[in-house]
Coordinates of C-alpha atoms in Angstrom, one line a residue:
M1 CA -29.4 -80.5 10.1
R2 CA -28.9 -77.8 7.4
Q3 CA -25.1 -78.5 7.4
G4 CA -25.9 -82.2 6.8
V5 CA -28.1 -81.4 3.8
F6 CA -25.4 -79.3 2.2
L7 CA -22.7 -81.9 3.0
F8 CA -24.8 -84.5 1.2
I9 CA -25.3 -82.2 -1.8
Y10 CA -21.6 -81.5 -1.9
F11 CA -20.7 -85.3 -2.0
Y12 CA -23.6 -85.9 -4.4
A13 CA -22.3 -83.3 -6.8
A14 CA -18.8 -84.6 -6.6
L15 CA -20.0 -88.1 -7.3
L16 CA -21.9 -87.0 -10.4
T17 CA -18.8 -85.2 -11.6
L18 CA -16.6 -88.2 -11.2
T19 CA -19.0 -90.8 -12.4
G20 CA -19.8 -91.3 -16.1
C21 CA -23.0 -92.3 -17.8
G22 CA -23.4 -95.2 -20.3
D23 CA -22.1 -93.0 -23.2
G24 CA -18.9 -92.2 -21.4
K25 CA -19.8 -88.5 -20.7
S26 CA -19.8 -87.0 -17.3
V27 CA -22.9 -85.4 -15.7
R28 CA -22.1 -82.0 -14.3
L29 CA -24.4 -79.8 -12.2
S30 CA -22.0 -77.0 -11.6
H31 CA -24.6 -74.8 -10.0
L32 CA -25.5 -77.1 -7.1
G33 CA -23.2 -75.4 -4.5
D34 CA -23.9 -71.8 -5.5
T35 CA -26.7 -70.7 -3.1
P36 CA -29.7 -72.0 -1.2
Y37 CA -32.5 -72.4 -3.7
Q38 CA -35.3 -70.5 -2.2
Q39 CA -37.9 -68.1 -3.7
D40 CA -36.5 -64.9 -2.3
T41 CA -33.0 -65.8 -3.5
I42 CA -34.2 -66.4 -7.0
M43 CA -36.2 -63.2 -7.2
V44 CA -33.3 -61.1 -5.8
T45 CA -31.0 -62.7 -8.4
Y46 CA -33.6 -61.8 -11.2
A47 CA -33.1 -58.1 -10.5
T48 CA -29.5 -58.2 -11.9
N49 CA -29.4 -61.5 -13.9
P50 CA -32.7 -62.9 -15.2
E51 CA -31.1 -65.9 -16.9
R52 CA -29.2 -66.8 -13.7
A53 CA -32.5 -66.6 -11.8
L54 CA -34.0 -69.2 -14.2
T55 CA -31.0 -71.5 -13.8
L56 CA -31.3 -71.3 -10.0
L57 CA -35.0 -72.1 -10.3
D58 CA -34.3 -75.2 -12.5
S59 CA -31.7 -76.4 -9.9
A60 CA -34.2 -75.9 -7.0
L61 CA -36.8 -78.0 -8.8
L62 CA -34.3 -80.7 -9.6
L63 CA -33.1 -80.9 -6.0
G64 CA -36.7 -80.8 -4.7
N65 CA -36.2 -77.7 -2.6
I66 CA -39.2 -76.1 -4.3
S67 CA -42.5 -77.8 -5.3
E68 CA -43.5 -78.0 -8.9
Y69 CA -46.4 -75.8 -8.2
R70 CA -44.4 -73.1 -6.4
G71 CA -41.7 -73.4 -9.1
Q72 CA -44.3 -72.6 -11.8
C73 CA -45.5 -69.6 -9.7
I74 CA -41.9 -68.2 -9.5
R75 CA -41.3 -68.8 -13.2
A76 CA -44.5 -66.9 -14.1
R77 CA -43.4 -64.0 -11.9
I78 CA -40.0 -63.9 -13.6
Y79 CA -41.5 -64.0 -17.1
S80 CA -44.1 -61.4 -16.2
K81 CA -41.3 -58.9 -15.4
S82 CA -39.6 -59.4 -18.7
L83 CA -39.6 -56.9 -21.6
V84 CA -39.6 -59.8 -24.1
A85 CA -43.0 -60.4 -25.5
Q86 CA -42.5 -64.1 -25.8
R87 CA -41.8 -64.5 -22.1
Q88 CA -44.7 -62.4 -21.2
D89 CA -46.9 -64.7 -23.2
S90 CA -45.3 -67.7 -21.5
A91 CA -46.2 -66.1 -18.1
I92 CA -49.8 -65.9 -19.1
L93 CA -50.0 -69.5 -20.3
I94 CA -48.4 -70.7 -17.0
C95 CA -50.8 -68.6 -15.0
K96 CA -53.8 -70.0 -16.9
E97 CA -52.7 -73.5 -16.1
L98 CA -52.1 -72.6 -12.4
L99 CA -55.7 -71.4 -12.1
G100 CA -56.8 -75.0 -12.5
H101 CA -54.4 -76.3 -9.8
D102 CA -56.0 -77.6 -6.6
S103 CA -53.8 -75.2 -4.5
V104 CA -55.4 -72.3 -6.4
R105 CA -59.0 -73.5 -6.7
N106 CA -59.3 -74.1 -3.0
E107 CA -57.4 -71.1 -1.7
P108 CA -58.8 -67.5 -2.5
S109 CA -55.5 -65.9 -1.6
E110 CA -53.6 -68.0 -4.2
Q111 CA -56.3 -67.2 -6.8
E112 CA -55.7 -63.5 -6.0
N113 CA -51.9 -63.9 -6.4
I114 CA -52.3 -65.6 -9.8
L115 CA -54.8 -63.1 -11.0
D116 CA -52.4 -60.3 -10.0
L117 CA -49.7 -61.8 -12.2
L118 CA -52.2 -62.1 -15.1
I119 CA -53.2 -58.4 -14.6
T120 CA -49.6 -57.2 -14.4
T121 CA -48.5 -59.2 -17.5
S122 CA -51.6 -58.2 -19.6
R123 CA -51.0 -54.5 -18.7
A124 CA -47.3 -54.8 -19.7
K125 CA -48.0 -56.4 -23.1
P126 CA -50.4 -54.4 -23.4
D127 CA -53.4 -56.7 -24.0
Y128 CA -56.3 -54.6 -22.8
E129 CA -59.1 -57.2 -23.4
Q130 CA -57.3 -59.7 -21.2
Y131 CA -56.4 -57.0 -18.7
L132 CA -60.1 -56.1 -18.4
H133 CA -61.0 -59.8 -18.1
W134 CA -58.6 -60.7 -15.3
A135 CA -59.2 -57.5 -13.4
T136 CA -63.0 -58.0 -13.5
Q137 CA -62.5 -61.6 -12.2
K138 CA -60.3 -60.4 -9.4
A139 CA -62.7 -57.6 -8.4
G140 CA -65.5 -60.2 -8.1
L141 CA -63.3 -62.5 -6.0
C142 CA -62.4 -59.6 -3.6
Q143 CA -66.0 -58.6 -3.3
Q144 CA -66.9 -62.2 -2.4
Q145 CA -64.2 -62.3 0.3
G146 CA -65.3 -59.0 1.7
Q147 CA -62.0 -57.3 0.8
E148 CA -63.4 -53.9 0.0
T149 CA -60.0 -52.1 -0.2
E150 CA -58.5 -54.6 -2.5
R151 CA -61.7 -54.6 -4.6
W152 CA -61.6 -50.8 -5.2
R153 CA -57.9 -51.0 -5.9
T154 CA -58.8 -53.5 -8.7
E155 CA -61.8 -51.4 -9.8
A156 CA -59.2 -48.6 -10.5
D157 CA -57.5 -51.1 -12.9
I158 CA -60.8 -51.7 -14.6
G159 CA -61.4 -48.0 -15.0
L160 CA -57.9 -47.5 -16.6
V161 CA -58.3 -50.3 -19.1
M162 CA -61.8 -49.0 -20.1
T163 CA -60.2 -45.7 -21.1
H164 CA -57.7 -47.6 -23.3
L165 CA -60.6 -49.5 -24.9
G166 CA -62.3 -46.3 -26.0
Q167 CA -64.7 -45.9 -23.1
E168 CA -63.0 -42.8 -21.8
D169 CA -65.8 -41.2 -19.9
E170 CA -67.0 -44.4 -18.3
G171 CA -63.5 -45.4 -17.4
L172 CA -62.7 -42.0 -15.8
A173 CA -65.9 -42.1 -13.9
K174 CA -65.0 -45.6 -12.5
L175 CA -61.6 -44.2 -11.5
D176 CA -63.2 -41.3 -9.7
E177 CA -65.5 -43.7 -7.9
A178 CA -62.6 -45.9 -6.8
I179 CA -60.6 -42.9 -5.6
G180 CA -63.7 -41.6 -3.7
H181 CA -64.1 -44.9 -1.8
L182 CA -60.4 -45.0 -0.9
D183 CA -59.9 -41.3 -0.1
A184 CA -59.9 -41.4 3.7
P185 CA -56.8 -41.6 6.0
G186 CA -56.5 -43.9 8.9
S187 CA -55.4 -47.1 7.2
I188 CA -52.1 -48.0 5.6
D189 CA -53.7 -50.5 3.2
R190 CA -56.4 -47.9 2.1
M191 CA -53.7 -45.3 1.7
D192 CA -51.7 -47.5 -0.6
A193 CA -54.8 -48.4 -2.6
F194 CA -55.7 -44.7 -2.8
I195 CA -52.3 -43.9 -4.3
V196 CA -52.6 -46.8 -6.8
A197 CA -56.0 -45.6 -7.9
V198 CA -54.7 -42.0 -8.4
K199 CA -51.8 -43.3 -10.4
R200 CA -54.1 -45.3 -12.6
K201 CA -56.1 -42.1 -13.3
I202 CA -52.8 -40.2 -14.0
N203 CA -51.8 -42.9 -16.5
A204 CA -55.2 -42.6 -18.2
L205 CA -54.9 -38.8 -18.4
N206 CA -51.3 -39.0 -19.8
A207 CA -52.5 -41.4 -22.5
Q208 CA -55.1 -38.7 -23.5
R209 CA -52.4 -35.9 -23.2
R210 CA -54.5 -34.1 -20.5
Y211 CA -51.4 -33.1 -18.6
E212 CA -52.9 -30.1 -16.8
E213 CA -55.3 -32.5 -14.9
V214 CA -52.3 -34.6 -13.8
I215 CA -50.7 -31.9 -11.6
P216 CA -53.4 -31.7 -8.9
L217 CA -53.7 -35.5 -8.8
A218 CA -49.9 -36.0 -8.3
Q219 CA -50.1 -33.3 -5.5
R220 CA -52.9 -35.4 -3.8
I221 CA -50.4 -38.3 -3.6
L222 CA -47.8 -36.0 -2.0
D223 CA -50.3 -34.6 0.4
R224 CA -51.5 -38.1 1.5
L225 CA -47.9 -39.2 2.1
D226 CA -47.2 -36.0 4.1
H227 CA -50.3 -36.7 6.2
F228 CA -49.2 -40.2 6.9
E229 CA -45.7 -39.1 8.1
Q230 CA -47.2 -36.5 10.4
H231 CA -49.9 -38.8 11.8
A232 CA -48.4 -42.3 11.4
N233 CA -49.8 -43.5 14.8
D234 CA -53.3 -42.8 13.5
Y235 CA -52.9 -45.2 10.6
A236 CA -54.0 -48.8 11.2
E237 CA -51.2 -51.3 10.3
D238 CA -53.6 -53.6 8.3
S239 CA -51.8 -54.2 5.1
Y240 CA -50.2 -57.6 4.2
R241 CA -48.6 -55.8 1.3
L242 CA -46.8 -53.3 3.5
A243 CA -45.4 -55.1 6.5
W244 CA -43.3 -52.4 8.2
N245 CA -43.3 -53.7 11.8
D246 CA -40.4 -56.0 11.3
N247 CA -38.5 -53.9 8.9
P248 CA -38.9 -50.1 9.2
N249 CA -36.6 -49.6 6.2
E250 CA -39.4 -50.9 4.0
R251 CA -41.5 -47.9 5.1
D252 CA -38.8 -45.5 4.0
R253 CA -38.5 -47.3 0.7
Y254 CA -42.2 -47.1 0.1
L255 CA -42.4 -43.4 0.9
D256 CA -39.4 -42.8 -1.4
F257 CA -40.9 -44.8 -4.2
S258 CA -44.3 -43.2 -4.0
R259 CA -43.0 -39.6 -3.7
A260 CA -40.6 -40.2 -6.5
Q261 CA -43.3 -41.4 -8.8
A262 CA -45.5 -38.3 -7.9
W263 CA -42.5 -36.1 -8.7
G264 CA -42.0 -37.9 -12.0
F265 CA -45.7 -37.3 -12.9
M266 CA -45.2 -33.6 -12.1
A267 CA -42.1 -33.4 -14.2
I268 CA -43.8 -35.0 -17.2
A269 CA -47.0 -32.9 -16.8
Y270 CA -45.2 -29.6 -16.5
S271 CA -42.8 -30.4 -19.4
H272 CA -45.6 -31.6 -21.7
T273 CA -48.2 -29.0 -21.1
Q274 CA -48.9 -27.6 -24.6
N275 CA -50.6 -24.3 -23.7
P276 CA -49.6 -23.1 -20.2
P277 CA -51.3 -20.0 -18.9
K278 CA -50.0 -16.8 -20.5
G279 CA -46.9 -15.6 -18.8
E280 CA -46.4 -18.9 -17.0
E281 CA -44.2 -20.6 -19.6
S282 CA -41.0 -20.0 -17.8
R283 CA -42.5 -21.1 -14.4
Y284 CA -43.8 -24.3 -15.9
L285 CA -40.3 -25.0 -17.3
S286 CA -38.7 -24.2 -14.0
L287 CA -41.2 -26.5 -12.1
A288 CA -40.5 -29.3 -14.6
K289 CA -36.8 -29.1 -13.9
K290 CA -37.4 -28.9 -10.1
Y291 CA -39.5 -32.0 -10.0
L292 CA -37.2 -33.9 -12.3
S293 CA -34.3 -33.0 -10.0
L294 CA -36.2 -34.2 -7.0
F295 CA -37.0 -37.4 -8.9
D296 CA -33.3 -37.9 -9.9
N297 CA -32.1 -37.5 -6.3
S298 CA -34.6 -40.0 -4.8
G299 CA -33.6 -43.6 -4.2
Y300 CA -36.2 -44.9 -6.7
G301 CA -35.1 -42.3 -9.3
K302 CA -31.8 -44.2 -9.9
T303 CA -33.5 -47.5 -11.0
F304 CA -34.0 -48.5 -14.6
S305 CA -37.8 -48.5 -14.4
A306 CA -37.6 -44.9 -13.0
R307 CA -35.3 -43.7 -15.8
R308 CA -37.7 -45.3 -18.3
M309 CA -40.6 -43.5 -16.6
V310 CA -39.1 -39.9 -16.9
S311 CA -37.4 -40.3 -20.3
P312 CA -40.3 -38.5 -22.0
A313 CA -39.7 -35.5 -19.7
Q314 CA -36.0 -35.6 -20.4
M315 CA -36.7 -35.5 -24.1
A316 CA -39.1 -32.6 -23.7
L317 CA -36.5 -30.7 -21.6
G318 CA -33.8 -31.3 -24.2
M319 CA -31.9 -33.8 -21.9
Y320 CA -31.2 -36.1 -24.9
D321 CA -28.1 -37.8 -23.6
E322 CA -29.8 -38.9 -20.4
A323 CA -32.9 -40.1 -22.3
L324 CA -30.8 -42.0 -24.9
A325 CA -28.8 -43.7 -22.1
T326 CA -32.2 -45.1 -20.8
Y327 CA -33.2 -46.2 -24.3
D328 CA -29.8 -48.0 -24.7
E329 CA -30.6 -50.0 -21.5
L330 CA -34.1 -50.7 -22.7
E331 CA -32.8 -52.1 -26.0
R332 CA -30.4 -54.3 -24.1
R333 CA -33.1 -55.7 -21.9
M334 CA -35.3 -56.4 -25.0
A335 CA -32.7 -59.0 -26.0
G336 CA -33.5 -58.6 -29.7
D337 CA -37.3 -58.6 -29.3
T338 CA -37.8 -55.3 -31.2
L339 CA -41.0 -55.9 -33.1
N340 CA -43.1 -53.9 -30.7
E341 CA -44.4 -50.4 -29.9
D342 CA -41.7 -49.8 -27.2
Y343 CA -38.9 -50.1 -29.8
A344 CA -40.8 -47.9 -32.2
I345 CA -41.0 -45.2 -29.5
I346 CA -37.2 -45.6 -29.1
L347 CA -36.5 -45.1 -32.8
R348 CA -38.8 -42.0 -32.9
S349 CA -37.1 -40.5 -29.8
R350 CA -33.6 -41.2 -31.3
S351 CA -34.8 -39.4 -34.5
I352 CA -35.9 -36.3 -32.5
A353 CA -32.6 -36.3 -30.5
A354 CA -30.5 -36.6 -33.6
R355 CA -32.4 -33.8 -35.4
E356 CA -32.0 -31.5 -32.4
K357 CA -28.3 -32.1 -32.4
G358 CA -28.1 -31.2 -36.1
K359 CA -27.5 -34.8 -37.3
F360 CA -30.1 -34.7 -40.0
A361 CA -29.0 -37.8 -41.9
E362 CA -29.0 -39.9 -38.8
A363 CA -32.4 -38.5 -37.8
L364 CA -33.8 -39.4 -41.2
G365 CA -32.5 -42.9 -40.9
Y366 CA -34.2 -43.4 -37.5
Q367 CA -37.4 -41.8 -38.8
T368 CA -37.4 -44.2 -41.8
R369 CA -36.9 -47.2 -39.5
Y370 CA -39.6 -45.9 -37.2
A371 CA -42.1 -45.8 -40.1
D372 CA -41.1 -49.3 -41.3
L373 CA -41.4 -50.7 -37.8
S374 CA -44.7 -49.1 -37.1
K375 CA -46.1 -50.8 -40.2
A376 CA -44.5 -54.1 -39.3
V377 CA -46.0 -53.9 -35.8
S378 CA -49.4 -53.4 -37.3
D379 CA -49.0 -56.3 -39.6
S380 CA -47.7 -58.6 -36.8
L381 CA -51.1 -58.3 -35.0
H382 CA -52.5 -60.5 -37.8
R383 CA -49.8 -63.2 -37.1
S384 CA -50.3 -63.4 -33.3
E385 CA -51.5 -67.0 -33.5
A386 CA -48.0 -68.2 -34.5
H387 CA -46.5 -66.1 -31.7
D388 CA -48.8 -67.8 -29.1
Y389 CA -47.6 -71.2 -30.3
A390 CA -44.0 -70.0 -29.9
A391 CA -44.7 -68.9 -26.3
R392 CA -46.3 -72.3 -25.5
Y393 CA -43.3 -74.1 -26.9
H394 CA -41.0 -71.9 -24.8
A395 CA -42.9 -72.7 -21.6
Y396 CA -42.9 -76.5 -22.3
E397 CA -39.3 -76.3 -23.3
Q398 CA -38.3 -75.3 -19.8
Q399 CA -40.2 -78.3 -18.4
L400 CA -38.4 -80.6 -20.8
K401 CA -35.0 -79.3 -19.7
I402 CA -35.8 -80.1 -16.1
Q403 CA -37.0 -83.6 -17.1
E404 CA -33.8 -84.2 -19.1
K405 CA -31.7 -83.3 -16.1
E406 CA -33.7 -85.6 -13.8
A407 CA -33.2 -88.4 -16.3
E408 CA -29.4 -87.8 -16.4
A409 CA -29.3 -87.9 -12.6
E410 CA -31.2 -91.2 -12.5
R411 CA -29.0 -92.9 -15.1
S412 CA -25.9 -92.0 -13.1
H413 CA -27.2 -94.3 -10.3
I414 CA -26.8 -97.4 -12.3
V415 CA -23.0 -97.1 -12.5
S416 CA -21.5 -99.8 -10.4
L417 CA -18.8 -97.7 -8.8
A418 CA -21.3 -95.0 -7.9
V419 CA -23.6 -97.5 -6.1
A420 CA -20.8 -98.3 -3.6
V421 CA -19.9 -94.7 -3.0
I422 CA -23.5 -93.6 -2.6
A423 CA -24.3 -96.5 -0.2
L424 CA -21.4 -95.3 2.1
L425 CA -22.4 -91.7 1.9
A426 CA -26.1 -92.6 2.5
I427 CA -25.2 -94.5 5.7
A428 CA -23.1 -91.6 7.0
F429 CA -25.7 -89.1 6.1
A430 CA -28.5 -91.1 7.7
V431 CA -26.6 -91.4 11.0
Y432 CA -25.9 -87.7 11.0
F433 CA -29.4 -86.8 10.0
F434 CA -31.2 -88.9 12.6
Y435 CA -28.7 -87.7 15.3
Q436 CA -29.4 -84.1 14.4
K437 CA -33.1 -84.7 14.3
R438 CA -33.1 -86.3 17.7
I439 CA -31.2 -83.3 19.1
V440 CA -33.6 -80.9 17.5
N441 CA -36.6 -82.8 18.8
E442 CA -35.2 -82.9 22.3
K443 CA -34.6 -79.2 22.2
N444 CA -38.1 -78.6 20.9
R445 CA -39.7 -80.7 23.6
G446 CA -37.7 -78.8 26.3
L447 CA -38.8 -75.5 24.7
V448 CA -42.4 -76.6 24.7
R449 CA -42.3 -77.6 28.4
L450 CA -40.6 -74.2 29.2
I451 CA -43.3 -72.4 27.2
D452 CA -46.1 -74.2 29.0
E453 CA -44.6 -73.6 32.4
T454 CA -44.1 -70.0 31.7
I455 CA -47.7 -69.5 30.6
K456 CA -48.9 -71.3 33.7
Y457 CA -46.8 -69.0 35.9
K458 CA -48.1 -66.0 34.1
E459 CA -51.7 -67.0 34.4
R460 CA -51.2 -67.7 38.1
F461 CA -49.5 -64.3 38.5
L462 CA -52.5 -62.5 36.8
Q463 CA -54.9 -64.4 39.1
L464 CA -53.0 -63.3 42.2
Q465 CA -52.9 -59.8 41.0
T466 CA -56.7 -59.8 40.5
V467 CA -57.2 -61.1 44.1
V468 CA -55.1 -58.5 45.9
R469 CA -56.4 -55.5 44.0
R470 CA -59.0 -53.3 45.8
P471 CA -61.5 -52.2 44.8
S472 CA -62.2 -54.3 41.7
P473 CA -62.0 -52.2 38.6
K474 CA -64.9 -54.1 37.2
E475 CA -67.1 -52.3 39.6
Q476 CA -66.0 -48.9 38.5
S477 CA -67.9 -46.8 35.9
A478 CA -66.4 -45.6 32.6
A479 CA -65.9 -42.1 34.0
E480 CA -64.0 -43.5 37.0
L481 CA -61.7 -45.5 34.7
K482 CA -60.2 -42.2 33.6
T483 CA -59.1 -41.4 37.1
L484 CA -57.2 -44.7 37.5
S485 CA -53.4 -44.9 37.5
E486 CA -51.8 -46.2 34.4
E487 CA -51.1 -49.6 36.1
D488 CA -54.7 -49.9 37.4
L489 CA -56.2 -49.0 34.1
F490 CA -54.1 -51.6 32.4
Q491 CA -55.2 -54.2 34.9
H492 CA -58.8 -53.4 34.4
L493 CA -58.5 -53.5 30.6
C494 CA -56.4 -56.7 30.7
E495 CA -58.9 -58.6 33.0
D496 CA -62.0 -57.5 31.0
I497 CA -60.5 -58.3 27.6
R498 CA -59.2 -61.7 28.7
E499 CA -62.4 -62.6 30.6
K500 CA -64.7 -61.7 27.6
R501 CA -62.1 -62.9 25.1
L502 CA -62.6 -59.7 23.1
Y503 CA -59.3 -60.4 21.3
L504 CA -60.9 -63.3 19.3
D505 CA -62.5 -60.7 17.1
P506 CA -60.1 -60.0 14.2
Q507 CA -61.2 -56.4 14.1
F508 CA -60.4 -55.8 17.8
D509 CA -57.6 -53.3 17.9
R510 CA -56.5 -50.1 19.8
Q511 CA -59.4 -48.1 18.4
A512 CA -61.9 -50.8 19.5
V513 CA -60.5 -50.6 23.0
C514 CA -60.9 -46.8 23.0
D515 CA -64.5 -47.1 21.7
R516 CA -65.5 -49.9 24.1
Y517 CA -64.2 -48.2 27.3
N518 CA -64.8 -44.6 26.2
L519 CA -61.1 -43.7 26.5
N520 CA -58.9 -41.7 24.1
I521 CA -55.9 -43.1 22.3
A522 CA -53.4 -41.3 24.6
Q523 CA -55.0 -42.9 27.7
V524 CA -55.0 -46.4 26.3
G525 CA -51.5 -46.1 24.8
S526 CA -50.1 -44.8 28.1
A527 CA -51.9 -47.6 30.1
F528 CA -50.2 -50.3 28.0
A529 CA -46.9 -48.6 27.4
Q530 CA -46.3 -47.3 31.0
G531 CA -48.6 -49.5 33.1
S532 CA -47.5 -52.9 31.7
D533 CA -44.7 -54.9 30.2
Y534 CA -46.3 -54.5 26.8
S535 CA -45.0 -51.8 24.4
S536 CA -48.5 -51.3 22.7
V537 CA -52.1 -52.5 22.6
A538 CA -51.3 -54.5 19.5
D539 CA -48.6 -56.4 21.4
F540 CA -51.0 -57.3 24.2
I541 CA -53.8 -58.4 21.8
R542 CA -51.3 -60.5 19.8
D543 CA -50.1 -62.1 23.1
C544 CA -53.6 -63.0 24.1
R545 CA -54.3 -64.5 20.6
L546 CA -51.1 -66.6 20.7
E547 CA -51.9 -68.0 24.1
H548 CA -55.4 -68.9 23.0
A549 CA -54.0 -70.6 19.8
R550 CA -51.4 -72.4 21.9
I551 CA -54.2 -74.0 24.0
L552 CA -56.1 -75.0 20.8
L553 CA -52.9 -76.6 19.3
K554 CA -52.5 -78.8 22.5
T555 CA -56.2 -79.7 23.1
T556 CA -57.8 -80.0 19.7
D557 CA -57.2 -81.5 16.3
M558 CA -58.2 -78.4 14.4
K559 CA -56.2 -77.4 11.3
V560 CA -53.6 -74.7 11.9
A561 CA -55.4 -72.3 9.5
D562 CA -58.7 -72.9 11.4
I563 CA -56.9 -72.2 14.8
A564 CA -55.5 -69.0 13.4
A565 CA -59.0 -67.8 12.4
A566 CA -60.5 -69.0 15.8
S567 CA -57.8 -67.1 17.7
G568 CA -58.5 -63.7 16.0
F569 CA -55.8 -63.7 13.3
S570 CA -57.0 -62.5 9.9
R571 CA -54.4 -64.5 8.0
P572 CA -52.7 -67.8 8.6
T573 CA -49.4 -66.4 7.4
T574 CA -49.6 -63.7 10.1
F575 CA -50.3 -66.3 12.7
N576 CA -47.4 -68.5 11.7
H577 CA -45.0 -65.6 11.7
D578 CA -46.1 -64.3 15.1
F579 CA -46.1 -67.7 16.7
K580 CA -42.6 -68.5 15.5
A581 CA -41.4 -65.1 16.7
R582 CA -42.9 -65.6 20.1
F583 CA -42.2 -69.2 20.8
N584 CA -39.3 -69.9 18.5
L585 CA -41.3 -72.8 17.1
S586 CA -43.8 -73.0 14.3
P587 CA -47.4 -74.0 15.2
T588 CA -46.9 -77.4 13.6
E589 CA -43.6 -78.1 15.4
Y590 CA -45.2 -77.0 18.7
R591 CA -48.1 -79.4 18.2
R592 CA -45.8 -82.3 17.4
Q593 CA -43.9 -82.1 20.7

């Protein structure tokens, strides 16, 4: 069916190219055949070509491959990553409008996503009042939903912004409170939140030039990452942010990113410490270079955001050429938007570098421009209202462009020659589409029958196994369980968990099995890995939940999201992913057959 869709798009694009409008000009949509217009494609393109990403987004909206709501979410994400202040403002305006959308008001997870964008953009601007406002709103939402880890991650944001607003002692106290709540191993999500909270405190201390206090905090990040690598099996895989099961490479990228940032913090702290202990000056300099070298050799260290992070350390260590190369890239990405504090810092750094190289006239020129710009930035704060209107105009301008393209496409349909060609193409496409749809439906029905029969055979097999086993493990004490073979222990656990439907509890996991049956992790893991066809306890629990969900899909009219919750899945997205991976059909497709 996908081939049919692209065939139709190809013919449609060719038709628009050959067919003129009423004014005699041709309508050209040259980007129609470039790539599938999906969210991931657009965001990957943004990393190297932001303007191209926006063009792809407009095309996706025009073709109907992305809903208007989802398109606005993607546009806000793109704008929030920009260094241009006007686009950052546009991102905030779009997000404020999205908060009133039905898809956001009725779905806490969507509210959380939009609030995350508002927090990120307000922090980048920086607009600390708005930063505090949105972070406080998100913390309240997380508390209502019982998401304690995400709540304390957000409380760390609140603590950071309080320090920027002059409440330094209160802000640092809140940061310490958040770190204290999150400082316990055993959960991937909590580990990530702990690292985020520590980084927020490091940012606060850097702003106050308290570099000596940064060093032990950065070391805590490195220690936690080392502990995770050494005891990975003891960490619950409970994070929707960090999904490593399907892609282990993401785990390595996360560790590289987090370690590199900690090394960067170390390099900045050692290079900027004003009064190191007496006799320790050379050691501090050596450590600064060591951690900067580790940072440079990491995967993250080669990215632009990484270079921007450590450019102050490069300046402090006299690595002016490397720092200036980063500032050149920063200026390019600003796209002429130089009335801001970031550009003032660039001018000041260029002045320092020129002076150190003996180019005093050039240094004076940069210093003069720095002074003028600093005054202009201060004056611009009084003209922010006009800037807001410009941002609003820019956001609406994007919508107007899409509407204009839609109008051009509609006008082309009135051309007499085009009507005949479209009719023929539509008939051919309809025949192809319905033929492909019938084939897919037949395959899906066959797959559903096969799934149902397989499940029945499996259930019958388990029943027969239960009958022939002697004595029944249900009659054995907890102490006797430990003497069972791996296969018998698995059978006992399997029967009891299935009979009592323990898997319907979203919190039921390997540790819960250990606690319930008074077994250790090694015994439980060996029972499932060696005594069954399952590779882990998590695989068995997921299998039970999917079988339960399959029955509900066939026998009830419950919504898919409700079935996910009733079957023990904490998130509908996790349920959809696992169901499709297991049965090669989405829950909705399975129910339709």
